[in-house]
Short mmCIF file of C-alpha atoms in Angstrom, two decimals:
data_model
loop_
_atom_site.label_atom_id
_atom_site.label_comp_id
_atom_site.label_asym_id
_atom_site.label_seq_id
_atom_site.Cartn_x
_atom_site.Cartn_y
_atom_site.Cartn_z
CA MET A 19 0.00 0.00 0.00
CA LYS A 20 1.23 3.48 -0.88
CA ALA A 21 1.85 6.18 1.74
CA ASP A 22 -1.08 8.35 0.58
CA GLY A 23 -3.35 5.26 0.78
CA ARG A 24 -2.30 4.74 4.40
CA HIS A 25 -2.95 8.42 5.12
CA ARG A 26 -6.41 8.17 3.56
CA ASP A 27 -7.15 5.09 5.67
CA ALA A 28 -6.02 6.82 8.86
CA THR A 29 -8.14 9.86 8.08
CA ALA A 30 -11.15 7.68 7.30
CA ALA A 31 -10.66 5.79 10.58
CA ALA A 32 -10.45 9.08 12.52
CA ARG A 33 -13.62 10.38 10.83
CA ARG A 34 -15.50 7.14 11.56
CA ARG A 35 -14.33 7.41 15.17
CA GLN A 36 -15.56 11.03 15.31
CA VAL A 37 -19.01 9.94 14.12
CA LEU A 38 -19.20 6.99 16.52
CA ASP A 39 -18.12 9.04 19.56
CA ALA A 40 -20.63 11.79 18.76
CA ALA A 41 -23.35 9.19 18.13
CA THR A 42 -22.58 7.46 21.44
CA ARG A 43 -23.04 10.76 23.31
CA CYS A 44 -26.33 11.37 21.47
CA PHE A 45 -27.56 7.83 22.18
CA ARG A 46 -26.81 8.22 25.90
CA ARG A 47 -28.83 11.43 25.96
CA ALA A 48 -31.78 10.47 23.77
CA GLY A 49 -31.62 6.77 22.93
CA PHE A 50 -31.13 5.16 19.50
CA HIS A 51 -34.59 6.10 18.28
CA GLY A 52 -34.57 9.60 19.72
CA THR A 53 -31.40 10.50 17.79
CA SER A 54 -31.39 11.70 14.18
CA ILE A 55 -28.52 12.04 11.71
CA ALA A 56 -29.02 15.82 12.16
CA ASP A 57 -28.33 15.39 15.91
CA ILE A 58 -25.17 13.38 15.20
CA SER A 59 -24.14 16.03 12.66
CA ALA A 60 -24.56 18.82 15.25
CA GLU A 61 -22.73 16.81 17.92
CA SER A 62 -19.82 15.78 15.67
CA GLY A 63 -19.50 19.05 13.73
CA MET A 64 -19.60 17.02 10.48
CA ARG A 65 -22.08 17.67 7.68
CA PRO A 66 -24.78 14.98 7.20
CA GLY A 67 -23.45 14.25 3.70
CA HIS A 68 -20.03 13.63 5.23
CA ILE A 69 -21.50 11.28 7.83
CA TYR A 70 -23.36 9.37 5.08
CA HIS A 71 -20.03 8.95 3.29
CA TYR A 72 -18.89 6.73 6.19
CA PHE A 73 -22.19 5.20 7.35
CA ASP A 74 -25.07 4.68 4.95
CA SER A 75 -27.75 4.98 7.67
CA LYS A 76 -28.33 5.50 11.38
CA GLU A 77 -28.94 1.75 11.53
CA THR A 78 -25.36 1.15 10.35
CA ILE A 79 -24.07 3.46 13.12
CA ILE A 80 -26.15 1.59 15.73
CA ARG A 81 -24.75 -1.73 14.47
CA ALA A 82 -21.20 -0.37 14.65
CA ILE A 83 -21.75 0.72 18.26
CA ALA A 84 -23.32 -2.62 19.20
CA GLY A 85 -20.29 -4.19 17.50
CA GLU A 86 -17.99 -2.15 19.77
CA VAL A 87 -19.85 -3.39 22.86
CA VAL A 88 -19.18 -6.91 21.55
CA GLU A 89 -15.54 -6.14 20.70
CA ARG A 90 -14.83 -4.76 24.17
CA GLY A 91 -16.31 -7.94 25.58
CA GLU A 92 -14.31 -10.21 23.28
CA LEU A 93 -11.10 -8.42 24.18
CA GLU A 94 -11.82 -9.02 27.86
CA ASP A 95 -12.62 -12.62 27.06
CA ARG A 96 -9.15 -13.09 25.54
CA ILE A 97 -7.46 -11.31 28.46
CA ILE A 98 -9.29 -13.54 30.94
CA ARG A 99 -8.08 -16.66 29.11
CA ALA A 100 -4.53 -15.37 28.71
CA GLY A 101 -4.27 -14.26 32.31
CA ILE A 102 -5.19 -17.60 33.81
CA ALA A 103 -2.13 -19.76 34.26
CA SER A 104 -3.71 -22.34 36.55
CA PRO A 105 -7.15 -23.21 37.87
CA SER A 106 -6.30 -21.97 41.35
CA ALA A 107 -5.35 -18.61 39.86
CA ALA A 108 -8.50 -18.48 37.75
CA VAL A 109 -10.92 -16.88 40.15
CA PRO A 110 -8.54 -14.15 41.43
CA ALA A 111 -7.44 -13.45 37.84
CA LEU A 112 -11.05 -13.14 36.75
CA LEU A 113 -11.79 -10.81 39.64
CA ASN A 114 -8.79 -8.61 38.89
CA LEU A 115 -9.78 -8.33 35.28
CA LEU A 116 -13.30 -7.34 36.21
CA LYS A 117 -11.95 -4.76 38.64
CA GLU A 118 -9.69 -3.24 35.99
CA ARG A 119 -12.43 -3.28 33.38
CA LEU A 120 -15.03 -1.78 35.69
CA ALA A 121 -12.62 0.92 36.86
CA GLY A 122 -12.65 2.42 33.33
CA PRO A 123 -13.82 6.06 33.14
CA ASP A 124 -16.78 5.25 30.87
CA THR A 125 -18.13 2.23 32.73
CA THR A 126 -21.28 3.76 34.09
CA ALA A 127 -21.86 6.05 31.09
CA ASN A 128 -21.51 3.08 28.71
CA ALA A 129 -24.06 1.10 30.71
CA VAL A 130 -26.94 3.09 29.24
CA VAL A 131 -25.74 2.49 25.67
CA THR A 132 -25.35 -1.22 26.46
CA LEU A 133 -28.98 -1.31 27.65
CA GLU A 134 -30.02 0.41 24.41
CA CYS A 135 -28.14 -2.28 22.46
CA LEU A 136 -29.86 -5.04 24.44
CA ALA A 137 -33.32 -3.57 23.84
CA GLU A 138 -32.41 -3.20 20.17
CA ALA A 139 -31.37 -6.86 20.02
CA SER A 140 -35.06 -7.75 20.31
CA ARG A 141 -35.88 -5.63 17.26
CA ASN A 142 -32.89 -6.04 15.00
CA GLN A 143 -31.94 -9.59 14.05
CA ARG A 144 -28.30 -8.77 13.20
CA ILE A 145 -27.62 -6.81 16.39
CA GLY A 146 -29.33 -9.61 18.32
CA ASP A 147 -27.19 -12.25 16.59
CA ASP A 148 -23.98 -10.29 17.32
CA LEU A 149 -24.84 -9.87 21.01
CA ARG A 150 -25.94 -13.49 21.41
CA ALA A 151 -22.75 -14.76 19.77
CA TYR A 152 -20.70 -12.70 22.21
CA ASP A 153 -22.83 -13.85 25.14
CA ALA A 154 -22.32 -17.50 24.16
CA SER A 155 -18.56 -17.00 23.78
CA LEU A 156 -18.25 -15.32 27.19
CA ARG A 157 -20.23 -18.11 28.84
CA THR A 158 -17.98 -20.71 27.21
CA THR A 159 -14.96 -18.93 28.71
CA PHE A 160 -16.57 -18.87 32.17
CA GLU A 161 -17.55 -22.51 31.76
CA ASP A 162 -14.02 -23.61 30.86
CA ILE A 163 -12.59 -21.71 33.83
CA LEU A 164 -15.17 -23.11 36.24
CA ARG A 165 -14.64 -26.67 34.97
CA ALA A 166 -10.91 -26.35 35.62
CA VAL A 167 -11.59 -24.90 39.08
CA ARG A 168 -14.04 -27.67 39.91
CA ASP A 169 -11.76 -30.44 38.68
CA LYS A 170 -9.01 -29.15 40.97
CA ASP A 171 -11.58 -29.03 43.78
CA ASP A 172 -10.43 -25.54 44.74
CA LEU A 173 -13.89 -24.83 46.05
CA GLY A 174 -14.47 -28.38 47.21
CA ARG A 175 -17.82 -28.42 45.40
CA ARG A 176 -19.18 -30.46 42.51
CA PHE A 177 -21.07 -27.73 40.67
CA ASP A 178 -22.12 -27.78 37.03
CA PRO A 179 -19.76 -25.45 35.09
CA ALA A 180 -22.49 -24.54 32.56
CA GLU A 181 -24.83 -23.49 35.36
CA GLY A 182 -22.00 -21.59 37.02
CA ALA A 183 -21.22 -19.79 33.76
CA LEU A 184 -24.86 -18.75 33.43
CA PHE A 185 -24.77 -17.52 37.02
CA MET A 186 -21.63 -15.42 36.48
CA ARG A 187 -22.96 -14.04 33.22
CA THR A 188 -26.22 -13.07 34.95
CA ILE A 189 -24.31 -11.18 37.63
CA LEU A 190 -22.26 -9.32 35.02
CA SER A 191 -25.44 -8.31 33.19
CA GLY A 192 -26.96 -7.21 36.49
CA CYS A 193 -23.96 -4.90 37.04
CA VAL A 194 -24.82 -3.05 33.81
CA VAL A 195 -28.37 -2.45 35.06
CA HIS A 196 -27.06 -1.18 38.41
CA PHE A 197 -24.63 1.23 36.73
CA ALA A 198 -27.39 2.60 34.49
CA LEU A 199 -29.57 3.27 37.54
CA TYR A 200 -26.71 4.63 39.70
CA PRO A 201 -24.15 6.28 37.39
CA GLU A 202 -22.26 7.60 40.43
CA THR A 203 -21.43 4.03 41.54
CA ASP A 204 -17.77 3.24 42.14
CA PRO A 205 -17.58 -0.02 40.15
CA ALA A 206 -14.60 -1.35 42.15
CA ASP A 207 -16.45 -0.79 45.43
CA TYR A 208 -19.61 -2.37 44.05
CA LEU A 209 -17.74 -5.42 42.80
CA ALA A 210 -15.92 -5.76 46.14
CA LYS A 211 -19.28 -5.99 47.93
CA LEU A 212 -20.61 -8.64 45.55
CA TRP A 213 -17.37 -10.54 45.85
CA ALA A 214 -17.30 -10.38 49.65
CA PHE A 215 -20.75 -11.93 49.80
CA ALA A 216 -19.98 -14.63 47.21
CA GLU A 217 -16.75 -15.53 48.97
CA THR A 218 -18.38 -15.79 52.40
CA ILE A 219 -21.13 -18.00 51.00
CA ALA A 220 -18.86 -20.16 48.83
CA SER A 221 -15.91 -20.63 51.14
CA PRO A 222 -16.15 -23.49 53.64
CA SER A 223 -13.89 -21.58 56.04
CA THR A 224 -15.78 -18.48 57.01
CA PRO A 225 -14.16 -15.53 58.75
CA VAL A 226 -15.64 -14.22 61.99
CA ILE A 227 -17.77 -11.09 61.50
CA ASP A 228 -19.14 -8.83 64.23
CA GLY A 229 -16.95 -10.66 66.76
CA ARG A 230 -19.30 -13.65 66.71
CA THR A 231 -17.75 -17.11 66.90
CA GLU A 232 -18.31 -19.34 63.90
CA LYS A 233 -19.86 -22.76 64.16
CA ALA A 234 -17.70 -23.74 61.16
CA GLY A 235 -14.08 -24.73 61.62
CA GLU A 236 -14.76 -28.39 62.43
CA PRO A 237 -12.47 -31.07 60.99
CA GLY A 238 -13.03 -31.44 57.28
CA ASP A 239 -14.58 -28.00 57.16
CA THR A 240 -11.44 -26.04 56.38
CA VAL A 241 -9.69 -25.50 53.08
CA PRO A 242 -5.91 -25.68 53.58
CA MET B 16 -70.38 8.51 44.66
CA LYS B 17 -73.31 8.08 42.28
CA ALA B 18 -73.72 5.10 39.97
CA ASP B 19 -73.02 7.08 36.79
CA GLY B 20 -69.86 8.48 38.41
CA ARG B 21 -68.62 4.94 39.04
CA HIS B 22 -69.47 4.02 35.46
CA ARG B 23 -67.49 7.00 34.15
CA ASP B 24 -64.52 6.02 36.33
CA ALA B 25 -64.63 2.43 35.11
CA THR B 26 -64.76 3.57 31.48
CA ALA B 27 -61.88 5.98 32.02
CA ALA B 28 -59.82 3.22 33.64
CA ALA B 29 -60.55 0.88 30.73
CA ARG B 30 -59.57 3.56 28.19
CA ARG B 31 -56.35 4.34 30.07
CA ARG B 32 -55.61 0.60 30.09
CA GLN B 33 -56.26 0.44 26.34
CA VAL B 34 -53.75 3.25 25.74
CA LEU B 35 -51.12 1.72 28.04
CA ASP B 36 -51.42 -1.78 26.51
CA ALA B 37 -51.14 -0.39 22.98
CA ALA B 38 -48.21 1.83 24.00
CA THR B 39 -46.43 -1.13 25.62
CA ARG B 40 -46.70 -3.11 22.36
CA CYS B 41 -45.36 -0.10 20.41
CA PHE B 42 -42.50 0.43 22.86
CA ARG B 43 -41.47 -3.24 22.58
CA ARG B 44 -41.39 -2.93 18.79
CA ALA B 45 -39.77 0.50 18.41
CA GLY B 46 -38.61 1.79 21.82
CA PHE B 47 -39.88 4.83 23.71
CA HIS B 48 -38.30 7.31 21.37
CA GLY B 49 -39.20 5.46 18.18
CA THR B 50 -42.92 5.56 19.05
CA SER B 51 -45.20 8.52 18.30
CA ILE B 52 -48.70 9.31 19.57
CA ALA B 53 -49.82 8.52 15.98
CA ASP B 54 -48.36 4.99 16.37
CA ILE B 55 -50.15 4.51 19.70
CA SER B 56 -53.33 5.83 18.09
CA ALA B 57 -53.08 3.30 15.24
CA GLU B 58 -52.26 0.46 17.65
CA SER B 59 -55.05 1.28 20.12
CA GLY B 60 -57.69 2.27 17.59
CA MET B 61 -58.24 5.50 19.56
CA ARG B 62 -58.03 8.96 18.02
CA PRO B 63 -54.99 11.07 19.14
CA GLY B 64 -57.34 13.65 20.72
CA HIS B 65 -58.91 10.85 22.76
CA ILE B 66 -55.49 9.64 23.90
CA TYR B 67 -54.53 13.21 24.91
CA HIS B 68 -57.70 13.31 27.01
CA TYR B 69 -56.16 10.63 29.27
CA PHE B 70 -52.43 11.39 28.94
CA ASP B 71 -51.19 14.88 28.21
CA SER B 72 -48.00 13.68 26.45
CA LYS B 73 -46.03 10.61 25.41
CA GLU B 74 -43.79 11.38 28.39
CA THR B 75 -46.79 10.88 30.72
CA ILE B 76 -47.47 7.49 29.09
CA ILE B 77 -43.82 6.47 29.52
CA ARG B 78 -43.95 7.48 33.20
CA ALA B 79 -47.16 5.49 33.69
CA ILE B 80 -45.52 2.40 32.17
CA ALA B 81 -42.37 2.84 34.27
CA GLY B 82 -44.75 3.20 37.23
CA GLU B 83 -46.32 -0.15 36.37
CA VAL B 84 -42.90 -1.81 36.32
CA VAL B 85 -42.41 -0.39 39.83
CA GLU B 86 -45.92 -1.42 40.97
CA ARG B 87 -45.44 -5.02 39.80
CA GLY B 88 -42.21 -5.07 41.78
CA GLU B 89 -43.77 -3.57 44.91
CA LEU B 90 -46.59 -6.12 44.80
CA GLU B 91 -44.03 -8.92 44.66
CA ASP B 92 -42.16 -7.27 47.49
CA ARG B 93 -45.28 -7.43 49.69
CA ILE B 94 -45.96 -11.05 48.69
CA ILE B 95 -42.40 -12.02 49.57
CA ARG B 96 -42.75 -10.47 53.03
CA ALA B 97 -46.23 -11.93 53.63
CA GLY B 98 -45.22 -15.41 52.48
CA ILE B 99 -42.27 -15.75 54.80
CA ALA B 100 -43.37 -17.20 58.13
CA SER B 101 -39.89 -18.02 59.45
CA PRO B 102 -36.29 -17.46 58.46
CA SER B 103 -35.82 -21.12 57.52
CA ALA B 104 -38.79 -20.79 55.14
CA ALA B 105 -37.47 -17.53 53.70
CA VAL B 106 -35.23 -18.81 50.94
CA PRO B 107 -37.64 -21.48 49.59
CA ALA B 108 -40.51 -18.96 49.78
CA LEU B 109 -38.48 -16.40 47.89
CA LEU B 110 -37.58 -18.98 45.26
CA ASN B 111 -41.19 -20.08 44.83
CA LEU B 112 -42.31 -16.51 44.42
CA LEU B 113 -39.67 -15.85 41.79
CA LYS B 114 -40.68 -19.04 39.97
CA GLU B 115 -44.34 -18.01 39.93
CA ARG B 116 -43.53 -14.49 38.89
CA LEU B 117 -41.14 -15.52 36.14
CA ALA B 118 -43.62 -18.10 34.81
CA GLY B 119 -45.98 -15.26 33.78
CA PRO B 120 -46.84 -15.12 30.06
CA ASP B 121 -45.31 -11.67 29.55
CA THR B 122 -42.03 -12.18 31.40
CA THR B 123 -39.69 -12.17 28.45
CA ALA B 124 -41.74 -9.66 26.42
CA ASN B 125 -41.78 -7.24 29.38
CA ALA B 126 -38.01 -7.51 29.74
CA VAL B 127 -37.45 -5.24 26.74
CA VAL B 128 -39.78 -2.56 28.13
CA THR B 129 -38.01 -2.82 31.50
CA LEU B 130 -34.67 -2.20 29.75
CA GLU B 131 -36.21 0.84 28.01
CA CYS B 132 -37.33 2.13 31.42
CA LEU B 133 -33.84 1.63 32.86
CA ALA B 134 -32.18 3.49 29.97
CA GLU B 135 -34.81 6.23 30.39
CA ALA B 136 -33.99 6.49 34.10
CA SER B 137 -30.68 8.07 33.10
CA ARG B 138 -32.48 10.77 31.10
CA ASN B 139 -35.63 11.44 33.08
CA GLN B 140 -35.19 12.42 36.71
CA ARG B 141 -38.69 11.37 37.81
CA ILE B 142 -38.57 7.95 36.15
CA GLY B 143 -35.11 7.50 37.62
CA ASP B 144 -36.32 8.46 41.10
CA ASP B 145 -39.27 6.03 40.86
CA LEU B 146 -37.06 3.14 39.77
CA ARG B 147 -34.39 3.90 42.38
CA ALA B 148 -37.00 4.08 45.15
CA TYR B 149 -38.33 0.67 44.12
CA ASP B 150 -34.80 -0.73 43.86
CA ALA B 151 -33.99 0.49 47.38
CA SER B 152 -37.22 -0.98 48.77
CA LEU B 153 -36.58 -4.38 47.16
CA ARG B 154 -33.05 -4.46 48.54
CA THR B 155 -34.34 -3.63 52.03
CA THR B 156 -36.69 -6.63 51.77
CA PHE B 157 -33.86 -8.91 50.67
CA GLU B 158 -31.66 -7.52 53.41
CA ASP B 159 -34.26 -8.16 56.14
CA ILE B 160 -34.77 -11.72 54.89
CA LEU B 161 -31.04 -12.42 54.70
CA ARG B 162 -30.44 -10.97 58.16
CA ALA B 163 -33.09 -13.30 59.60
CA VAL B 164 -31.58 -16.25 57.72
CA ARG B 165 -28.08 -15.41 58.93
CA ASP B 166 -29.14 -14.93 62.54
CA LYS B 167 -30.71 -18.39 62.51
CA ASP B 168 -27.50 -19.71 60.94
CA ASP B 169 -29.49 -21.62 58.34
CA LEU B 170 -26.58 -21.32 55.97
CA GLY B 171 -23.98 -21.50 58.71
CA ARG B 172 -22.29 -18.39 57.32
CA ARG B 173 -21.69 -14.90 58.71
CA PHE B 174 -22.38 -12.86 55.59
CA ASP B 175 -23.30 -9.18 55.43
CA PRO B 176 -27.06 -8.94 54.68
CA ALA B 177 -26.63 -5.64 52.78
CA GLU B 178 -24.01 -7.19 50.50
CA GLY B 179 -26.21 -10.24 50.06
CA ALA B 180 -29.17 -8.04 49.13
CA LEU B 181 -27.05 -6.26 46.51
CA PHE B 182 -25.97 -9.65 45.18
CA MET B 183 -29.55 -10.94 44.88
CA ARG B 184 -30.73 -7.71 43.30
CA THR B 185 -27.91 -7.89 40.77
CA ILE B 186 -28.91 -11.43 39.79
CA LEU B 187 -32.56 -10.39 39.36
CA SER B 188 -31.49 -7.50 37.11
CA GLY B 189 -29.27 -9.88 35.15
CA CYS B 190 -32.31 -12.10 34.52
CA VAL B 191 -34.05 -9.20 32.77
CA VAL B 192 -31.07 -8.78 30.43
CA HIS B 193 -31.03 -12.52 29.67
CA PHE B 194 -34.76 -12.55 28.86
CA ALA B 195 -34.39 -9.56 26.53
CA LEU B 196 -31.60 -11.34 24.66
CA TYR B 197 -33.32 -14.75 24.65
CA PRO B 198 -37.09 -14.17 24.62
CA GLU B 199 -37.69 -17.90 24.11
CA THR B 200 -36.13 -18.67 27.54
CA ASP B 201 -38.24 -20.73 29.91
CA PRO B 202 -37.85 -18.54 33.04
CA ALA B 203 -38.53 -21.42 35.45
CA ASP B 204 -35.83 -23.55 33.80
CA TYR B 205 -33.39 -20.63 33.79
CA LEU B 206 -34.01 -19.89 37.46
CA ALA B 207 -33.63 -23.59 38.35
CA LYS B 208 -30.16 -23.59 36.79
CA LEU B 209 -29.07 -20.45 38.67
CA TRP B 210 -30.50 -21.89 41.86
CA ALA B 211 -28.83 -25.27 41.42
CA PHE B 212 -25.43 -23.57 41.13
CA ALA B 213 -26.02 -21.21 44.07
CA GLU B 214 -27.21 -24.08 46.26
CA THR B 215 -24.23 -26.29 45.41
CA ILE B 216 -21.81 -23.46 46.15
CA ALA B 217 -23.56 -22.26 49.30
CA SER B 218 -24.52 -25.54 50.90
CA PRO B 219 -21.86 -27.27 53.02
CA SER B 220 -23.36 -30.67 52.14
CA THR B 221 -22.87 -31.10 48.43
CA PRO B 222 -24.69 -33.76 46.42
CA VAL B 223 -22.69 -36.16 44.25
CA ILE B 224 -22.64 -35.18 40.58
CA ASP B 225 -21.39 -37.29 37.67
CA GLY B 226 -21.06 -40.28 40.06
CA ARG B 227 -17.93 -38.75 41.63
CA THR B 228 -17.50 -39.14 45.37
CA GLU B 229 -17.48 -35.94 47.40
CA LYS B 230 -14.68 -34.99 49.71
CA ALA B 231 -17.31 -33.21 51.83
CA GLY B 232 -19.43 -35.10 54.35
CA GLU B 233 -16.93 -34.93 57.22
CA PRO B 234 -18.20 -34.28 60.76
CA GLY B 235 -19.29 -30.68 61.15
CA ASP B 236 -19.65 -30.38 57.42
CA THR B 237 -23.30 -31.32 57.16
CA VAL B 238 -26.37 -29.21 57.74
CA PRO B 239 -28.99 -31.23 59.68
#
């Protein structure tokens, strides 16, 4: 490829980015269906004809943004897999990743756009297919991790990894709803609370809280 | 009140219902902001002027529908509290209620409208306040139940009821997202899977799965 071709590509990519960022801000404010190309034009400072040069319709912009929700998820999916060296490291690695991901500056602002994408999935077959494919892939990752954890008996339980994956996925989806309702949430703090509860419930050796003595701690009741 | 006054009230209530049902179908298909009064008029078979007689704007209709999401939730909240005679009955009672509720014919179809409401909460202060008030009330119910369960040591764990309430609320919200993405889901089956995982993880006595022997079952490791 020639140098001017690369320059053209970089400019095109920057212009597409400019449209998508402006559209995302509009969608947060007014929803997919409350936003017109004229709104995106005003927000981006680009003429409508210029926007149509990169995206042939608002529908194409919505699909691109839904695609970015999926891409962010798939990237995380790969990081989760790469970061897990052993089953015993799996759960802490997963937790760290979630903490990092949720600490991003746009976490709570993006939640609203994610909800818009999910509502749109029921109306638009292609957006629905994209989101379902990502959902299935994420659950497969969770399932593989949980199977490895179970087979090492790290939790000492014989759970079904597929059910566990569904459970984890449901919690992640529930976080998005919480962030949309409470945009001022500190995601790391929120996740720490969920995790503290899950750990207390799941761990056979339970720490003492409120100074009360535990009835646990009998032989066979403690994980080394 | 005179008989003709009651008749007028009943007719008004039926007409309001007719508008709200038609609007709900439109909102599922096209979202809040993709639906006009003309669409609701066509769907309901009522003239726009007639609709404006009951609701002064589309915004008022949206608020009424968000209010119904809240009302359904508050009704469930009261049923949960009424149905729980003792802490040991709390978790099964809660599960039964969720099963009944999720078995409703409109569960998955309503999920999309609930997501619309949640996205709208970020844009409309009053809808947001209504949904947050309901969310807080539901979490208080969960928290009271979990505190009673913990104090009876039914689970043998010393968890924080507020964290547990947040956890349960997050799972419930995650269910809505799942139903929006997979409207063909059987909610009872879905809930059974989540429950099976939670029970295996939380219960110190774990059933044998896949014919494998458990390492649990030591003294002090079994709930009577």
